[in-house]
């Protein structure tokens, strides 16, 4: 089954404790992206990746890191989480075939930083 | 810079009513794509439709229809004969078709639709 998976789905942590949210897709998609969803703000892009070893900042990259060592994986790293990073996070992927294709989303990760 | 505005924060209707969700966008790109996504209470994001800026034909899919008007920069979504299962948050989104922001998806704030039995 074609899908985007994220782990963990729920996470409660404390300020300053490094964490990684994993994202994996099995569709051989070139493009992957991370978003955060906050009430009243919709989804905002954190980072995106056009292909392996190619990443770029979205609208709200501060406090986040990403890496794209393999096509299928795009982990989101919070080196020193803070309470304002409490949010619902979505990973997405799409096939980059010359035109912007539809982005398919993972199930979401609800992160709480105390 | 791209911007998507969904002016209706919340809409409440009774089952079988028709409901229209508004979406207005701003972009300097001459070619772009518009999307609608649905987020049911379970939280996942479900793709509904993609429309490119060259195609202003309206589209109908069952009870769903979309009205794209380039002249007013609007891409409105209508649900006919609404059902309780349509209760969800609906997002409109915009993506350029090229240029330096290629691949960047900008979302509106979302409209919470509640359909009462």
JSON list of C-alpha atoms in Angstrom, two decimals:
[
{"chain": "A", "resi": 1, "resn": "UNK", "atom": "CA", "xyz": [0.00, 0.00, 0.00]},
{"chain": "A", "resi": 2, "resn": "UNK", "atom": "CA", "xyz": [1.33, 3.41, -1.03]},
{"chain": "A", "resi": 3, "resn": "UNK", "atom": "CA", "xyz": [1.76, 5.53, 2.05]},
{"chain": "A", "resi": 4, "resn": "UNK", "atom": "CA", "xyz": [3.66, 8.08, 4.09]},
{"chain": "A", "resi": 5, "resn": "UNK", "atom": "CA", "xyz": [4.41, 6.97, 7.62]},
{"chain": "A", "resi": 6, "resn": "UNK", "atom": "CA", "xyz": [5.46, 9.04, 10.60]},
{"chain": "A", "resi": 7, "resn": "UNK", "atom": "CA", "xyz": [6.76, 8.00, 13.98]},
{"chain": "A", "resi": 8, "resn": "UNK", "atom": "CA", "xyz": [5.96, 8.58, 16.70]},
{"chain": "A", "resi": 9, "resn": "UNK", "atom": "CA", "xyz": [2.33, 9.58, 16.34]},
{"chain": "A", "resi": 10, "resn": "UNK", "atom": "CA", "xyz": [2.23, 11.19, 19.76]},
{"chain": "A", "resi": 11, "resn": "UNK", "atom": "CA", "xyz": [5.10, 12.55, 21.82]},
{"chain": "A", "resi": 12, "resn": "UNK", "atom": "CA", "xyz": [5.30, 14.46, 25.07]},
{"chain": "A", "resi": 13, "resn": "UNK", "atom": "CA", "xyz": [8.74, 15.75, 25.95]},
{"chain": "A", "resi": 14, "resn": "UNK", "atom": "CA", "xyz": [10.48, 18.44, 27.99]},
{"chain": "A", "resi": 15, "resn": "UNK", "atom": "CA", "xyz": [12.23, 21.61, 26.95]},
{"chain": "A", "resi": 16, "resn": "UNK", "atom": "CA", "xyz": [15.73, 21.04, 25.63]},
{"chain": "A", "resi": 17, "resn": "UNK", "atom": "CA", "xyz": [15.58, 17.29, 25.11]},
{"chain": "A", "resi": 18, "resn": "UNK", "atom": "CA", "xyz": [16.58, 16.51, 21.53]},
{"chain": "A", "resi": 19, "resn": "UNK", "atom": "CA", "xyz": [14.08, 14.53, 19.51]},
{"chain": "A", "resi": 20, "resn": "UNK", "atom": "CA", "xyz": [13.62, 13.16, 16.00]},
{"chain": "A", "resi": 21, "resn": "UNK", "atom": "CA", "xyz": [10.37, 12.54, 14.18]},
{"chain": "A", "resi": 22, "resn": "UNK", "atom": "CA", "xyz": [10.82, 10.07, 11.36]},
{"chain": "A", "resi": 23, "resn": "UNK", "atom": "CA", "xyz": [9.07, 10.19, 8.01]},
{"chain": "A", "resi": 24, "resn": "UNK", "atom": "CA", "xyz": [9.19, 7.49, 5.37]},
{"chain": "A", "resi": 25, "resn": "UNK", "atom": "CA", "xyz": [7.45, 7.02, 2.03]},
{"chain": "A", "resi": 26, "resn": "UNK", "atom": "CA", "xyz": [7.28, 3.93, -0.16]},
{"chain": "A", "resi": 27, "resn": "UNK", "atom": "CA", "xyz": [6.27, 5.59, -3.44]},
{"chain": "A", "resi": 28, "resn": "UNK", "atom": "CA", "xyz": [9.75, 6.50, -4.71]},
{"chain": "A", "resi": 29, "resn": "UNK", "atom": "CA", "xyz": [8.76, 10.18, -4.53]},
{"chain": "A", "resi": 30, "resn": "UNK", "atom": "CA", "xyz": [11.45, 12.77, -5.08]},
{"chain": "A", "resi": 31, "resn": "UNK", "atom": "CA", "xyz": [9.82, 15.60, -3.15]},
{"chain": "A", "resi": 32, "resn": "UNK", "atom": "CA", "xyz": [9.27, 15.54, 0.62]},
{"chain": "A", "resi": 33, "resn": "UNK", "atom": "CA", "xyz": [8.23, 18.24, 3.03]},
{"chain": "A", "resi": 34, "resn": "UNK", "atom": "CA", "xyz": [7.44, 18.96, 6.66]},
{"chain": "A", "resi": 35, "resn": "UNK", "atom": "CA", "xyz": [4.57, 21.14, 7.88]},
{"chain": "A", "resi": 36, "resn": "UNK", "atom": "CA", "xyz": [3.29, 22.21, 11.23]},
{"chain": "A", "resi": 37, "resn": "UNK", "atom": "CA", "xyz": [-0.38, 22.87, 11.91]},
{"chain": "A", "resi": 38, "resn": "UNK", "atom": "CA", "xyz": [-1.48, 25.37, 14.52]},
{"chain": "A", "resi": 39, "resn": "UNK", "atom": "CA", "xyz": [-5.03, 26.59, 15.25]},
{"chain": "A", "resi": 40, "resn": "UNK", "atom": "CA", "xyz": [-6.01, 29.56, 13.11]},
{"chain": "A", "resi": 41, "resn": "UNK", "atom": "CA", "xyz": [-2.80, 29.39, 11.08]},
{"chain": "A", "resi": 42, "resn": "UNK", "atom": "CA", "xyz": [-3.42, 26.45, 8.80]},
{"chain": "A", "resi": 43, "resn": "UNK", "atom": "CA", "xyz": [-0.37, 24.44, 7.79]},
{"chain": "A", "resi": 44, "resn": "UNK", "atom": "CA", "xyz": [2.98, 26.14, 7.44]},
{"chain": "A", "resi": 45, "resn": "UNK", "atom": "CA", "xyz": [5.95, 24.65, 5.69]},
{"chain": "A", "resi": 46, "resn": "UNK", "atom": "CA", "xyz": [9.06, 24.02, 7.79]},
{"chain": "A", "resi": 47, "resn": "UNK", "atom": "CA", "xyz": [11.52, 22.44, 5.33]},
{"chain": "A", "resi": 48, "resn": "UNK", "atom": "CA", "xyz": [11.29, 20.71, 2.02]},
{"chain": "A", "resi": 49, "resn": "UNK", "atom": "CA", "xyz": [13.51, 18.52, -0.09]},
{"chain": "A", "resi": 50, "resn": "UNK", "atom": "CA", "xyz": [13.50, 18.28, -3.88]},
{"chain": "A", "resi": 51, "resn": "UNK", "atom": "CA", "xyz": [15.67, 15.15, -3.86]},
{"chain": "A", "resi": 52, "resn": "UNK", "atom": "CA", "xyz": [18.40, 13.30, -1.97]},
{"chain": "A", "resi": 53, "resn": "UNK", "atom": "CA", "xyz": [20.88, 15.68, -0.33]},
{"chain": "A", "resi": 54, "resn": "UNK", "atom": "CA", "xyz": [18.82, 18.70, -1.45]},
{"chain": "A", "resi": 55, "resn": "UNK", "atom": "CA", "xyz": [16.92, 20.52, 1.28]},
{"chain": "A", "resi": 56, "resn": "UNK", "atom": "CA", "xyz": [15.62, 24.07, 1.63]},
{"chain": "A", "resi": 57, "resn": "UNK", "atom": "CA", "xyz": [13.89, 26.22, 4.21]},
{"chain": "A", "resi": 58, "resn": "UNK", "atom": "CA", "xyz": [10.16, 26.78, 4.20]},
{"chain": "A", "resi": 59, "resn": "UNK", "atom": "CA", "xyz": [8.32, 29.54, 6.02]},
{"chain": "A", "resi": 60, "resn": "UNK", "atom": "CA", "xyz": [9.10, 28.54, 9.62]},
{"chain": "A", "resi": 61, "resn": "UNK", "atom": "CA", "xyz": [12.47, 26.71, 9.75]},
{"chain": "A", "resi": 62, "resn": "UNK", "atom": "CA", "xyz": [13.79, 28.17, 13.01]},
{"chain": "A", "resi": 63, "resn": "UNK", "atom": "CA", "xyz": [14.47, 25.51, 15.64]},
{"chain": "A", "resi": 64, "resn": "UNK", "atom": "CA", "xyz": [14.31, 22.60, 13.18]},
{"chain": "A", "resi": 65, "resn": "UNK", "atom": "CA", "xyz": [16.78, 20.56, 11.18]},
{"chain": "A", "resi": 66, "resn": "UNK", "atom": "CA", "xyz": [16.26, 17.99, 8.45]},
{"chain": "A", "resi": 67, "resn": "UNK", "atom": "CA", "xyz": [18.35, 15.61, 6.42]},
{"chain": "A", "resi": 68, "resn": "UNK", "atom": "CA", "xyz": [17.71, 13.63, 3.25]},
{"chain": "A", "resi": 69, "resn": "UNK", "atom": "CA", "xyz": [20.31, 10.90, 2.98]},
{"chain": "A", "resi": 70, "resn": "UNK", "atom": "CA", "xyz": [17.96, 8.45, 1.28]},
{"chain": "A", "resi": 71, "resn": "UNK", "atom": "CA", "xyz": [15.07, 9.03, -1.05]},
{"chain": "A", "resi": 72, "resn": "UNK", "atom": "CA", "xyz": [12.48, 7.39, 1.16]},
{"chain": "A", "resi": 73, "resn": "UNK", "atom": "CA", "xyz": [13.34, 9.05, 4.51]},
{"chain": "A", "resi": 74, "resn": "UNK", "atom": "CA", "xyz": [13.12, 12.65, 5.65]},
{"chain": "A", "resi": 75, "resn": "UNK", "atom": "CA", "xyz": [13.51, 12.97, 9.43]},
{"chain": "A", "resi": 76, "resn": "UNK", "atom": "CA", "xyz": [12.69, 16.15, 11.32]},
{"chain": "A", "resi": 77, "resn": "UNK", "atom": "CA", "xyz": [15.08, 16.98, 14.14]},
{"chain": "A", "resi": 78, "resn": "UNK", "atom": "CA", "xyz": [14.45, 19.31, 17.05]},
{"chain": "A", "resi": 79, "resn": "UNK", "atom": "CA", "xyz": [17.83, 19.84, 18.70]},
{"chain": "A", "resi": 80, "resn": "UNK", "atom": "CA", "xyz": [16.48, 21.78, 21.68]},
{"chain": "A", "resi": 81, "resn": "UNK", "atom": "CA", "xyz": [12.68, 21.76, 21.68]},
{"chain": "A", "resi": 82, "resn": "UNK", "atom": "CA", "xyz": [10.79, 24.63, 23.24]},
{"chain": "A", "resi": 83, "resn": "UNK", "atom": "CA", "xyz": [7.11, 24.96, 24.23]},
{"chain": "A", "resi": 84, "resn": "UNK", "atom": "CA", "xyz": [6.34, 27.06, 21.14]},
{"chain": "A", "resi": 85, "resn": "UNK", "atom": "CA", "xyz": [7.12, 23.99, 19.05]},
{"chain": "A", "resi": 86, "resn": "UNK", "atom": "CA", "xyz": [4.12, 22.22, 20.53]},
{"chain": "A", "resi": 87, "resn": "UNK", "atom": "CA", "xyz": [2.11, 21.48, 17.41]},
{"chain": "A", "resi": 88, "resn": "UNK", "atom": "CA", "xyz": [0.75, 18.91, 15.01]},
{"chain": "A", "resi": 89, "resn": "UNK", "atom": "CA", "xyz": [3.38, 17.95, 12.44]},
{"chain": "A", "resi": 90, "resn": "UNK", "atom": "CA", "xyz": [2.78, 16.48, 9.01]},
{"chain": "A", "resi": 91, "resn": "UNK", "atom": "CA", "xyz": [5.19, 14.98, 6.56]},
{"chain": "A", "resi": 92, "resn": "UNK", "atom": "CA", "xyz": [4.25, 14.93, 2.88]},
{"chain": "A", "resi": 93, "resn": "UNK", "atom": "CA", "xyz": [5.68, 13.58, -0.34]},
{"chain": "A", "resi": 94, "resn": "UNK", "atom": "CA", "xyz": [5.03, 13.91, -4.05]},
{"chain": "A", "resi": 95, "resn": "UNK", "atom": "CA", "xyz": [6.44, 12.74, -7.33]},
{"chain": "A", "resi": 96, "resn": "UNK", "atom": "CA", "xyz": [8.37, 15.59, -8.91]},
{"chain": "A", "resi": 97, "resn": "UNK", "atom": "CA", "xyz": [7.79, 15.02, -12.59]},
{"chain": "A", "resi": 98, "resn": "UNK", "atom": "CA", "xyz": [8.19, 18.48, -14.07]},
{"chain": "A", "resi": 99, "resn": "UNK", "atom": "CA", "xyz": [4.95, 19.82, -12.67]},
{"chain": "A", "resi": 100, "resn": "UNK", "atom": "CA", "xyz": [3.91, 20.14, -9.03]},
{"chain": "A", "resi": 101, "resn": "UNK", "atom": "CA", "xyz": [2.20, 16.90, -8.27]},
{"chain": "A", "resi": 102, "resn": "UNK", "atom": "CA", "xyz": [-0.28, 16.30, -5.51]},
{"chain": "A", "resi": 103, "resn": "UNK", "atom": "CA", "xyz": [1.32, 16.06, -2.09]},
{"chain": "A", "resi": 104, "resn": "UNK", "atom": "CA", "xyz": [0.28, 13.08, -0.01]},
{"chain": "A", "resi": 105, "resn": "UNK", "atom": "CA", "xyz": [0.40, 13.45, 3.74]},
{"chain": "A", "resi": 106, "resn": "UNK", "atom": "CA", "xyz": [1.38, 11.20, 6.60]},
{"chain": "A", "resi": 107, "resn": "UNK", "atom": "CA", "xyz": [-0.98, 10.67, 9.54]},
{"chain": "A", "resi": 108, "resn": "UNK", "atom": "CA", "xyz": [0.55, 13.43, 11.65]},
{"chain": "A", "resi": 109, "resn": "UNK", "atom": "CA", "xyz": [2.62, 13.60, 14.84]},
{"chain": "A", "resi": 110, "resn": "UNK", "atom": "CA", "xyz": [1.21, 15.46, 17.81]},
{"chain": "A", "resi": 111, "resn": "UNK", "atom": "CA", "xyz": [4.10, 16.92, 19.79]},
{"chain": "A", "resi": 112, "resn": "UNK", "atom": "CA", "xyz": [3.82, 18.50, 23.21]},
{"chain": "A", "resi": 113, "resn": "UNK", "atom": "CA", "xyz": [6.85, 20.25, 24.71]},
{"chain": "A", "resi": 114, "resn": "UNK", "atom": "CA", "xyz": [6.55, 20.98, 28.42]},
{"chain": "B", "resi": 1, "resn": "UNK", "atom": "CA", "xyz": [4.87, 35.98, -1.98]},
{"chain": "B", "resi": 2, "resn": "UNK", "atom": "CA", "xyz": [1.93, 33.64, -2.05]},
{"chain": "B", "resi": 3, "resn": "UNK", "atom": "CA", "xyz": [-1.10, 33.97, 0.15]},
{"chain": "B", "resi": 4, "resn": "UNK", "atom": "CA", "xyz": [-4.30, 31.99, 0.56]},
{"chain": "B", "resi": 5, "resn": "UNK", "atom": "CA", "xyz": [-7.24, 33.36, 2.50]},
{"chain": "B", "resi": 6, "resn": "UNK", "atom": "CA", "xyz": [-10.21, 31.37, 3.72]},
{"chain": "B", "resi": 7, "resn": "UNK", "atom": "CA", "xyz": [-12.36, 34.06, 5.27]},
{"chain": "B", "resi": 8, "resn": "UNK", "atom": "CA", "xyz": [-14.85, 31.67, 6.83]},
{"chain": "B", "resi": 9, "resn": "UNK", "atom": "CA", "xyz": [-13.38, 30.32, 10.04]},
{"chain": "B", "resi": 10, "resn": "UNK", "atom": "CA", "xyz": [-16.38, 28.18, 10.90]},
{"chain": "B", "resi": 11, "resn": "UNK", "atom": "CA", "xyz": [-19.57, 27.21, 9.11]},
{"chain": "B", "resi": 12, "resn": "UNK", "atom": "CA", "xyz": [-22.46, 25.33, 10.64]},
{"chain": "B", "resi": 13, "resn": "UNK", "atom": "CA", "xyz": [-25.26, 23.83, 8.53]},
{"chain": "B", "resi": 14, "resn": "UNK", "atom": "CA", "xyz": [-28.02, 21.32, 8.88]},
{"chain": "B", "resi": 15, "resn": "UNK", "atom": "CA", "xyz": [-27.86, 18.11, 6.91]},
{"chain": "B", "resi": 16, "resn": "UNK", "atom": "CA", "xyz": [-29.00, 18.34, 3.27]},
{"chain": "B", "resi": 17, "resn": "UNK", "atom": "CA", "xyz": [-28.20, 22.03, 3.04]},
{"chain": "B", "resi": 18, "resn": "UNK", "atom": "CA", "xyz": [-25.78, 23.16, 0.34]},
{"chain": "B", "resi": 19, "resn": "UNK", "atom": "CA", "xyz": [-22.65, 24.91, 1.60]},
{"chain": "B", "resi": 20, "resn": "UNK", "atom": "CA", "xyz": [-19.91, 26.87, -0.15]},
{"chain": "B", "resi": 21, "resn": "UNK", "atom": "CA", "xyz": [-16.42, 27.31, 1.23]},
{"chain": "B", "resi": 22, "resn": "UNK", "atom": "CA", "xyz": [-14.60, 30.36, -0.06]},
{"chain": "B", "resi": 23, "resn": "UNK", "atom": "CA", "xyz": [-10.95, 30.54, -1.04]},
{"chain": "B", "resi": 24, "resn": "UNK", "atom": "CA", "xyz": [-9.14, 33.61, -2.35]},
{"chain": "B", "resi": 25, "resn": "UNK", "atom": "CA", "xyz": [-5.50, 33.57, -3.29]},
{"chain": "B", "resi": 26, "resn": "UNK", "atom": "CA", "xyz": [-2.68, 35.93, -4.18]},
{"chain": "B", "resi": 27, "resn": "UNK", "atom": "CA", "xyz": [0.30, 35.07, -6.32]},
{"chain": "B", "resi": 28, "resn": "UNK", "atom": "CA", "xyz": [2.66, 36.73, -8.76]},
{"chain": "B", "resi": 29, "resn": "UNK", "atom": "CA", "xyz": [3.18, 33.51, -10.66]},
{"chain": "B", "resi": 30, "resn": "UNK", "atom": "CA", "xyz": [1.50, 33.24, -14.02]},
{"chain": "B", "resi": 31, "resn": "UNK", "atom": "CA", "xyz": [1.14, 29.50, -13.69]},
{"chain": "B", "resi": 32, "resn": "UNK", "atom": "CA", "xyz": [0.18, 27.77, -10.51]},
{"chain": "B", "resi": 33, "resn": "UNK", "atom": "CA", "xyz": [-1.84, 24.98, -8.98]},
{"chain": "B", "resi": 34, "resn": "UNK", "atom": "CA", "xyz": [-4.69, 25.11, -6.50]},
{"chain": "B", "resi": 35, "resn": "UNK", "atom": "CA", "xyz": [-5.72, 22.34, -4.14]},
{"chain": "B", "resi": 36, "resn": "UNK", "atom": "CA", "xyz": [-8.39, 21.45, -1.63]},
{"chain": "B", "resi": 37, "resn": "UNK", "atom": "CA", "xyz": [-7.72, 19.10, 1.25]},
{"chain": "B", "resi": 38, "resn": "UNK", "atom": "CA", "xyz": [-10.10, 17.71, 3.86]},
{"chain": "B", "resi": 39, "resn": "UNK", "atom": "CA", "xyz": [-9.10, 17.01, 7.46]},
{"chain": "B", "resi": 40, "resn": "UNK", "atom": "CA", "xyz": [-11.74, 14.87, 9.21]},
{"chain": "B", "resi": 41, "resn": "UNK", "atom": "CA", "xyz": [-11.85, 14.61, 13.02]},
{"chain": "B", "resi": 42, "resn": "UNK", "atom": "CA", "xyz": [-9.41, 11.69, 12.83]},
{"chain": "B", "resi": 43, "resn": "UNK", "atom": "CA", "xyz": [-6.75, 14.20, 11.79]},
{"chain": "B", "resi": 44, "resn": "UNK", "atom": "CA", "xyz": [-5.34, 12.95, 8.50]},
{"chain": "B", "resi": 45, "resn": "UNK", "atom": "CA", "xyz": [-5.23, 15.18, 5.44]},
{"chain": "B", "resi": 46, "resn": "UNK", "atom": "CA", "xyz": [-7.18, 13.89, 2.48]},
{"chain": "B", "resi": 47, "resn": "UNK", "atom": "CA", "xyz": [-6.56, 15.24, -1.00]},
{"chain": "B", "resi": 48, "resn": "UNK", "atom": "CA", "xyz": [-9.75, 16.33, -2.78]},
{"chain": "B", "resi": 49, "resn": "UNK", "atom": "CA", "xyz": [-8.79, 18.15, -5.96]},
{"chain": "B", "resi": 50, "resn": "UNK", "atom": "CA", "xyz": [-5.97, 19.81, -7.90]},
{"chain": "B", "resi": 51, "resn": "UNK", "atom": "CA", "xyz": [-6.61, 22.50, -10.51]},
{"chain": "B", "resi": 52, "resn": "UNK", "atom": "CA", "xyz": [-4.02, 24.21, -12.69]},
{"chain": "B", "resi": 53, "resn": "UNK", "atom": "CA", "xyz": [-4.23, 27.88, -13.58]},
{"chain": "B", "resi": 54, "resn": "UNK", "atom": "CA", "xyz": [-4.72, 27.14, -17.27]},
{"chain": "B", "resi": 55, "resn": "UNK", "atom": "CA", "xyz": [-7.94, 25.29, -16.70]},
{"chain": "B", "resi": 56, "resn": "UNK", "atom": "CA", "xyz": [-10.89, 27.38, -15.58]},
{"chain": "B", "resi": 57, "resn": "UNK", "atom": "CA", "xyz": [-13.46, 24.70, -16.19]},
{"chain": "B", "resi": 58, "resn": "UNK", "atom": "CA", "xyz": [-15.57, 23.99, -13.19]},
{"chain": "B", "resi": 59, "resn": "UNK", "atom": "CA", "xyz": [-15.43, 20.47, -11.87]},
{"chain": "B", "resi": 60, "resn": "UNK", "atom": "CA", "xyz": [-18.03, 18.27, -10.27]},
{"chain": "B", "resi": 61, "resn": "UNK", "atom": "CA", "xyz": [-17.38, 15.06, -8.39]},
{"chain": "B", "resi": 62, "resn": "UNK", "atom": "CA", "xyz": [-20.51, 13.60, -6.89]},
{"chain": "B", "resi": 63, "resn": "UNK", "atom": "CA", "xyz": [-21.78, 16.07, -4.30]},
{"chain": "B", "resi": 64, "resn": "UNK", "atom": "CA", "xyz": [-18.61, 18.16, -4.56]},
{"chain": "B", "resi": 65, "resn": "UNK", "atom": "CA", "xyz": [-18.05, 20.94, -7.06]},
{"chain": "B", "resi": 66, "resn": "UNK", "atom": "CA", "xyz": [-15.37, 23.56, -7.52]},
{"chain": "B", "resi": 67, "resn": "UNK", "atom": "CA", "xyz": [-15.65, 26.99, -9.09]},
{"chain": "B", "resi": 68, "resn": "UNK", "atom": "CA", "xyz": [-12.33, 28.44, -10.26]},
{"chain": "B", "resi": 69, "resn": "UNK", "atom": "CA", "xyz": [-12.41, 32.10, -11.35]},
{"chain": "B", "resi": 70, "resn": "UNK", "atom": "CA", "xyz": [-9.04, 33.50, -12.30]},
{"chain": "B", "resi": 71, "resn": "UNK", "atom": "CA", "xyz": [-10.46, 37.01, -12.71]},
{"chain": "B", "resi": 72, "resn": "UNK", "atom": "CA", "xyz": [-11.32, 37.18, -9.02]},
{"chain": "B", "resi": 73, "resn": "UNK", "atom": "CA", "xyz": [-8.50, 34.87, -7.82]},
{"chain": "B", "resi": 74, "resn": "UNK", "atom": "CA", "xyz": [-11.00, 32.55, -6.22]},
{"chain": "B", "resi": 75, "resn": "UNK", "atom": "CA", "xyz": [-11.34, 28.79, -6.01]},
{"chain": "B", "resi": 76, "resn": "UNK", "atom": "CA", "xyz": [-14.53, 28.05, -4.13]},
{"chain": "B", "resi": 77, "resn": "UNK", "atom": "CA", "xyz": [-15.75, 24.63, -3.03]},
{"chain": "B", "resi": 78, "resn": "UNK", "atom": "CA", "xyz": [-19.42, 23.67, -2.81]},
{"chain": "B", "resi": 79, "resn": "UNK", "atom": "CA", "xyz": [-20.90, 20.64, -1.10]},
{"chain": "B", "resi": 80, "resn": "UNK", "atom": "CA", "xyz": [-24.41, 19.85, -2.26]},
{"chain": "B", "resi": 81, "resn": "UNK", "atom": "CA", "xyz": [-26.84, 18.13, 0.09]},
{"chain": "B", "resi": 82, "resn": "UNK", "atom": "CA", "xyz": [-24.35, 18.08, 2.94]},
{"chain": "B", "resi": 83, "resn": "UNK", "atom": "CA", "xyz": [-24.04, 15.07, 5.21]},
{"chain": "B", "resi": 84, "resn": "UNK", "atom": "CA", "xyz": [-22.77, 14.63, 8.75]},
{"chain": "B", "resi": 85, "resn": "UNK", "atom": "CA", "xyz": [-19.71, 12.82, 7.36]},
{"chain": "B", "resi": 86, "resn": "UNK", "atom": "CA", "xyz": [-18.73, 16.05, 5.61]},
{"chain": "B", "resi": 87, "resn": "UNK", "atom": "CA", "xyz": [-17.93, 17.59, 8.99]},
{"chain": "B", "resi": 88, "resn": "UNK", "atom": "CA", "xyz": [-14.23, 18.38, 8.85]},
{"chain": "B", "resi": 89, "resn": "UNK", "atom": "CA", "xyz": [-11.70, 21.14, 8.43]},
{"chain": "B", "resi": 90, "resn": "UNK", "atom": "CA", "xyz": [-11.19, 22.06, 4.80]},
{"chain": "B", "resi": 91, "resn": "UNK", "atom": "CA", "xyz": [-8.00, 23.64, 3.52]},
{"chain": "B", "resi": 92, "resn": "UNK", "atom": "CA", "xyz": [-7.36, 25.46, 0.29]},
{"chain": "B", "resi": 93, "resn": "UNK", "atom": "CA", "xyz": [-3.73, 25.54, -0.89]},
{"chain": "B", "resi": 94, "resn": "UNK", "atom": "CA", "xyz": [-1.63, 27.08, -3.66]},
{"chain": "B", "resi": 95, "resn": "UNK", "atom": "CA", "xyz": [1.61, 25.98, -5.32]},
{"chain": "B", "resi": 96, "resn": "UNK", "atom": "CA", "xyz": [3.63, 27.72, -8.04]},
{"chain": "B", "resi": 97, "resn": "UNK", "atom": "CA", "xyz": [4.22, 25.77, -11.23]},
{"chain": "B", "resi": 98, "resn": "UNK", "atom": "CA", "xyz": [7.85, 26.84, -11.46]},
{"chain": "B", "resi": 99, "resn": "UNK", "atom": "CA", "xyz": [10.43, 29.39, -10.38]},
{"chain": "B", "resi": 100, "resn": "UNK", "atom": "CA", "xyz": [12.39, 29.51, -7.14]},
{"chain": "B", "resi": 101, "resn": "UNK", "atom": "CA", "xyz": [9.38, 28.56, -5.02]},
{"chain": "B", "resi": 102, "resn": "UNK", "atom": "CA", "xyz": [8.66, 25.47, -7.07]},
{"chain": "B", "resi": 103, "resn": "UNK", "atom": "CA", "xyz": [7.24, 22.79, -4.82]},
{"chain": "B", "resi": 104, "resn": "UNK", "atom": "CA", "xyz": [6.24, 25.17, -2.05]},
{"chain": "B", "resi": 105, "resn": "UNK", "atom": "CA", "xyz": [2.66, 24.66, -0.88]},
{"chain": "B", "resi": 106, "resn": "UNK", "atom": "CA", "xyz": [0.93, 27.56, 0.87]},
{"chain": "B", "resi": 107, "resn": "UNK", "atom": "CA", "xyz": [-2.21, 26.77, 2.85]},
{"chain": "B", "resi": 108, "resn": "UNK", "atom": "CA", "xyz": [-5.13, 28.88, 3.93]},
{"chain": "B", "resi": 109, "resn": "UNK", "atom": "CA", "xyz": [-6.15, 28.99, 7.57]},
{"chain": "B", "resi": 110, "resn": "UNK", "atom": "CA", "xyz": [-8.82, 26.36, 7.11]},
{"chain": "B", "resi": 111, "resn": "UNK", "atom": "CA", "xyz": [-12.61, 26.37, 7.43]},
{"chain": "B", "resi": 112, "resn": "UNK", "atom": "CA", "xyz": [-14.25, 24.22, 10.09]},
{"chain": "B", "resi": 113, "resn": "UNK", "atom": "CA", "xyz": [-17.46, 22.78, 8.67]},
{"chain": "B", "resi": 114, "resn": "UNK", "atom": "CA", "xyz": [-19.98, 21.24, 11.04]},
{"chain": "B", "resi": 115, "resn": "UNK", "atom": "CA", "xyz": [-22.99, 19.47, 9.59]},
{"chain": "B", "resi": 116, "resn": "UNK", "atom": "CA", "xyz": [-25.75, 18.84, 12.12]},
{"chain": "B", "resi": 117, "resn": "UNK", "atom": "CA", "xyz": [-28.21, 15.96, 11.69]}
]
